[in-house]
Amino acid sequence: MKLYRYESSKNTGRWRTTLFEAEKDYEEEKDWLMDNEADEDEHVQLESIEIPEDIIEELEDEPKVIKQTCLIRDPTRMDDNPRDEGYNFDFWAAWSDDSKED
């Protein structure tokens, strides 16, 4: 599964499951920066990440438990660029096994 979000010099967007949603967030952030921070050296970019199928399957195996996690850049692969290896996403992710039950 692929997730998308924007990252700007001021904010980071939420992970979205469709590129369309992420592009909408990206455009809103870009417009906001142009209106409010026009004199600053600002940037906005779209990012994507691939979630391995085994992780998705693991979450689907636990339907009564809602897990919450924060995807972060994998500290062990911080300098690696998946695009250099032929992948179509921007960075490797790491996540925590900590979860909250609701």
Coordinates of N, CA and C in Angstrom, one line a residue:
M1 N 0.9 -1.2 0.0 CA 0.0 0.0 0.0 C 0.9 1.2 0.0
K2 N 0.5 2.2 -0.8 CA 1.3 3.4 -0.9 C 0.5 4.6 -0.2
L3 N 1.2 5.4 0.6 CA 0.7 6.5 1.3 C 1.4 7.8 0.8
Y4 N 0.7 8.9 0.8 CA 1.2 10.2 0.3 C 1.0 11.3 1.3
R5 N 1.8 12.3 1.3 CA 1.6 13.5 2.1 C 2.5 14.6 1.6
Y6 N 2.2 15.8 2.0 CA 3.1 16.9 1.7 C 4.0 17.2 2.9
E7 N 5.1 17.8 2.6 CA 6.0 18.3 3.6 C 6.4 19.7 3.2
S8 N 6.2 20.7 4.1 CA 6.7 22.0 3.8 C 7.7 22.5 4.8
S9 N 8.2 23.7 4.6 CA 9.2 24.2 5.6 C 8.5 24.6 6.9
K10 N 7.1 24.7 6.9 CA 6.4 25.0 8.1 C 5.6 23.9 8.7
N11 N 5.1 23.0 7.8 CA 4.1 22.0 8.3 C 4.4 20.6 7.6
T12 N 3.8 19.6 8.1 CA 3.8 18.3 7.5 C 2.4 17.8 7.5
G13 N 1.9 17.3 6.3 CA 0.6 16.9 6.1 C 0.3 15.5 6.7
R14 N -0.9 15.1 6.7 CA -1.3 13.8 7.2 C -1.1 12.8 6.0
W15 N -0.8 11.6 6.4 CA -0.7 10.5 5.3 C -2.0 10.3 4.7
R16 N -2.1 10.2 3.4 CA -3.3 10.0 2.6 C -3.1 8.8 1.8
T17 N -4.3 8.1 1.5 CA -4.2 6.8 0.8 C -4.3 7.1 -0.7
T18 N -4.7 8.3 -1.1 CA -4.7 8.6 -2.6 C -3.9 9.8 -2.9
L19 N -3.3 9.8 -4.1 CA -2.5 10.9 -4.5 C -3.3 12.2 -4.7
F20 N -4.6 12.0 -5.1 CA -5.5 13.1 -5.3 C -5.7 13.9 -4.0
E21 N -5.9 13.2 -2.9 CA -6.1 13.9 -1.6 C -4.8 14.6 -1.1
A22 N -3.7 13.9 -1.3 CA -2.4 14.5 -1.0 C -2.1 15.8 -1.8
E23 N -2.4 15.7 -3.1 CA -2.2 16.9 -4.0 C -3.1 18.0 -3.6
K24 N -4.3 17.7 -3.1 CA -5.2 18.8 -2.6 C -4.6 19.5 -1.4
D25 N -4.1 18.7 -0.4 CA -3.4 19.2 0.8 C -2.2 20.0 0.4
Y26 N -1.5 19.5 -0.6 CA -0.2 20.2 -1.1 C -0.6 21.6 -1.6
E27 N -1.6 21.6 -2.5 CA -2.0 22.9 -3.1 C -2.5 23.9 -2.0
E28 N -3.3 23.4 -1.0 CA -3.7 24.3 0.1 C -2.5 24.8 0.9
E29 N -1.6 23.9 1.1 CA -0.4 24.4 1.9 C 0.4 25.4 1.1
K30 N 0.6 25.1 -0.2 CA 1.3 26.1 -1.1 C 0.6 27.4 -1.1
D31 N -0.7 27.4 -1.2 CA -1.5 28.7 -1.3 C -1.3 29.4 0.1
W32 N -1.4 28.6 1.2 CA -1.2 29.3 2.5 C 0.1 29.9 2.7
L33 N 1.2 29.2 2.2 CA 2.5 29.8 2.4 C 2.7 31.0 1.5
M34 N 2.1 31.0 0.3 CA 2.2 32.2 -0.6 C 1.5 33.4 0.1
D35 N 0.3 33.1 0.7 CA -0.4 34.2 1.3 C 0.2 34.7 2.6
N36 N 0.8 33.8 3.4 CA 1.2 34.2 4.8 C 2.7 34.3 4.9
E37 N 3.5 33.6 4.1 CA 4.9 33.6 4.3 C 5.7 34.0 3.0
A38 N 5.1 34.8 2.2 CA 5.6 35.1 0.8 C 7.0 35.6 0.8
D39 N 7.4 36.3 1.9 CA 8.8 36.9 1.9 C 9.8 35.9 2.4
E40 N 9.4 34.8 2.9 CA 10.4 33.7 3.4 C 10.7 32.8 2.2
D41 N 11.8 32.1 2.4 CA 12.3 31.0 1.5 C 11.6 29.7 1.9
E42 N 10.4 29.5 1.4 CA 9.5 28.4 1.7 C 9.6 27.3 0.6
H43 N 9.3 26.1 1.0 CA 9.1 25.0 0.0 C 8.0 24.1 0.4
V44 N 7.4 23.4 -0.5 CA 6.4 22.4 -0.3 C 6.8 21.2 -1.3
Q45 N 6.7 20.0 -0.8 CA 7.0 18.9 -1.7 C 6.0 17.7 -1.3
L46 N 5.7 16.9 -2.3 CA 5.0 15.7 -2.0 C 5.9 14.5 -1.7
E47 N 5.5 13.7 -0.7 CA 6.3 12.5 -0.4 C 5.4 11.3 -0.5
S48 N 6.0 10.2 -0.7 CA 5.3 8.9 -0.7 C 6.1 7.9 0.0
I49 N 5.3 6.9 0.5 CA 6.0 5.7 1.2 C 5.2 4.5 0.9
E50 N 5.9 3.4 0.8 CA 5.3 2.1 0.5 C 5.2 1.3 1.8
I51 N 4.0 0.9 2.2 CA 3.8 0.0 3.4 C 3.8 -1.4 3.0
P52 N 4.7 -2.2 3.5 CA 4.8 -3.7 3.1 C 3.4 -4.4 3.4
E53 N 3.1 -5.3 2.5 CA 1.8 -6.0 2.6 C 1.8 -6.8 3.9
D54 N 2.9 -7.3 4.4 CA 2.8 -8.1 5.7 C 2.4 -7.3 6.8
I55 N 2.7 -6.0 6.8 CA 2.3 -5.1 7.9 C 0.8 -4.8 7.8
I56 N 0.3 -4.6 6.5 CA -1.1 -4.4 6.3 C -1.9 -5.7 6.8
E57 N -1.4 -6.9 6.4 CA -2.0 -8.1 6.8 C -2.0 -8.3 8.4
E58 N -0.9 -7.9 9.0 CA -0.9 -8.0 10.5 C -1.9 -7.1 11.1
L59 N -2.1 -5.9 10.6 CA -3.2 -5.0 11.1 C -4.6 -5.6 10.8
E60 N -4.8 -6.2 9.7 CA -6.1 -6.7 9.4 C -6.4 -7.9 10.2
D61 N -5.4 -8.6 10.7 CA -5.6 -9.8 11.6 C -6.1 -9.4 13.0
E62 N -6.0 -8.2 13.3 CA -6.4 -7.7 14.6 C -7.6 -6.7 14.5
P63 N -8.7 -7.2 14.0 CA -9.8 -6.2 13.7 C -10.4 -5.5 14.9
K64 N -10.3 -6.1 16.1 CA -10.9 -5.5 17.3 C -9.9 -4.5 18.0
V65 N -8.7 -4.4 17.5 CA -7.7 -3.6 18.2 C -7.4 -2.5 17.2
I66 N -7.5 -1.3 17.6 CA -7.1 -0.1 16.8 C -5.7 0.3 17.1
K67 N -4.8 0.2 16.2 CA -3.4 0.5 16.5 C -3.1 1.9 15.9
Q68 N -2.4 2.7 16.7 CA -2.0 4.0 16.2 C -0.5 4.1 16.2
T69 N 0.0 4.5 15.2 CA 1.5 4.6 15.1 C 1.9 5.8 14.3
C70 N 3.1 6.2 14.4 CA 3.7 7.3 13.7 C 4.8 6.8 12.8
L71 N 4.6 7.0 11.5 CA 5.7 6.6 10.6 C 6.7 7.6 10.6
I72 N 8.0 7.2 10.7 CA 9.1 8.1 10.7 C 10.1 7.6 9.7
R73 N 11.0 8.5 9.3 CA 12.1 8.0 8.5 C 13.0 7.0 9.3
D74 N 13.3 5.9 8.6 CA 14.1 4.9 9.3 C 15.5 5.4 9.6
P75 N 15.8 5.5 10.9 CA 17.1 6.1 11.3 C 18.3 5.3 10.7
T76 N 18.1 4.0 10.5 CA 19.2 3.2 10.0 C 19.4 3.4 8.5
R77 N 18.4 4.0 7.8 CA 18.5 4.2 6.4 C 18.3 5.7 6.0
M78 N 18.6 6.5 7.0 CA 18.4 8.0 6.8 C 19.0 8.5 5.5
D79 N 20.2 8.1 5.2 CA 20.9 8.6 4.0 C 20.6 7.9 2.7
D80 N 19.8 6.8 2.8 CA 19.5 6.0 1.6 C 18.2 6.6 0.9
N81 N 18.3 6.6 -0.4 CA 17.2 7.1 -1.2 C 16.6 5.9 -2.0
P82 N 15.4 5.5 -1.7 CA 14.8 4.3 -2.4 C 14.7 4.6 -3.9
R83 N 14.5 5.8 -4.3 CA 14.5 6.1 -5.8 C 15.8 5.7 -6.5
D84 N 16.9 5.8 -5.7 CA 18.2 5.5 -6.3 C 18.3 3.9 -6.6
E85 N 17.4 3.2 -5.8 CA 17.4 1.7 -6.0 C 16.3 1.3 -6.9
G86 N 15.6 2.3 -7.5 CA 14.5 1.9 -8.5 C 13.1 1.9 -7.9
Y87 N 13.0 2.2 -6.6 CA 11.6 2.2 -6.0 C 10.9 3.5 -6.3
N88 N 9.6 3.5 -6.2 CA 8.8 4.7 -6.5 C 8.3 5.3 -5.3
F89 N 9.1 5.5 -4.3 CA 8.7 6.2 -3.1 C 10.0 6.9 -2.5
D90 N 9.8 7.8 -1.6 CA 10.8 8.8 -1.2 C 11.7 8.4 0.0
F91 N 11.2 7.7 0.9 CA 12.1 7.3 2.0 C 11.6 6.0 2.7
W92 N 12.5 5.4 3.4 CA 12.3 4.2 4.1 C 11.6 4.6 5.4
A93 N 10.7 3.7 5.9 CA 10.0 4.1 7.2 C 10.4 3.1 8.3
A94 N 10.2 3.6 9.5 CA 10.3 2.8 10.7 C 9.0 3.1 11.5
W95 N 8.6 2.2 12.3 CA 7.4 2.4 13.1 C 7.6 1.7 14.5
S96 N 6.7 2.0 15.4 CA 6.8 1.5 16.7 C 5.7 0.4 16.9
D97 N 6.0 -0.6 17.7 CA 5.1 -1.6 18.1 C 4.1 -1.1 19.1
D98 N 4.4 0.0 19.7 CA 3.5 0.6 20.7 C 2.1 0.8 20.1
S99 N 1.1 0.5 20.8 CA -0.3 0.7 20.2 C -1.2 1.1 21.4
K100 N -2.3 1.7 21.0 CA -3.3 2.1 21.9 C -4.6 1.4 21.6
E101 N -5.3 0.9 22.5 CA -6.5 0.2 22.3 C -7.6 1.2 22.6
D102 N -8.6 1.3 21.7 CA -9.7 2.2 22.0 C -11.0 1.4 22.1

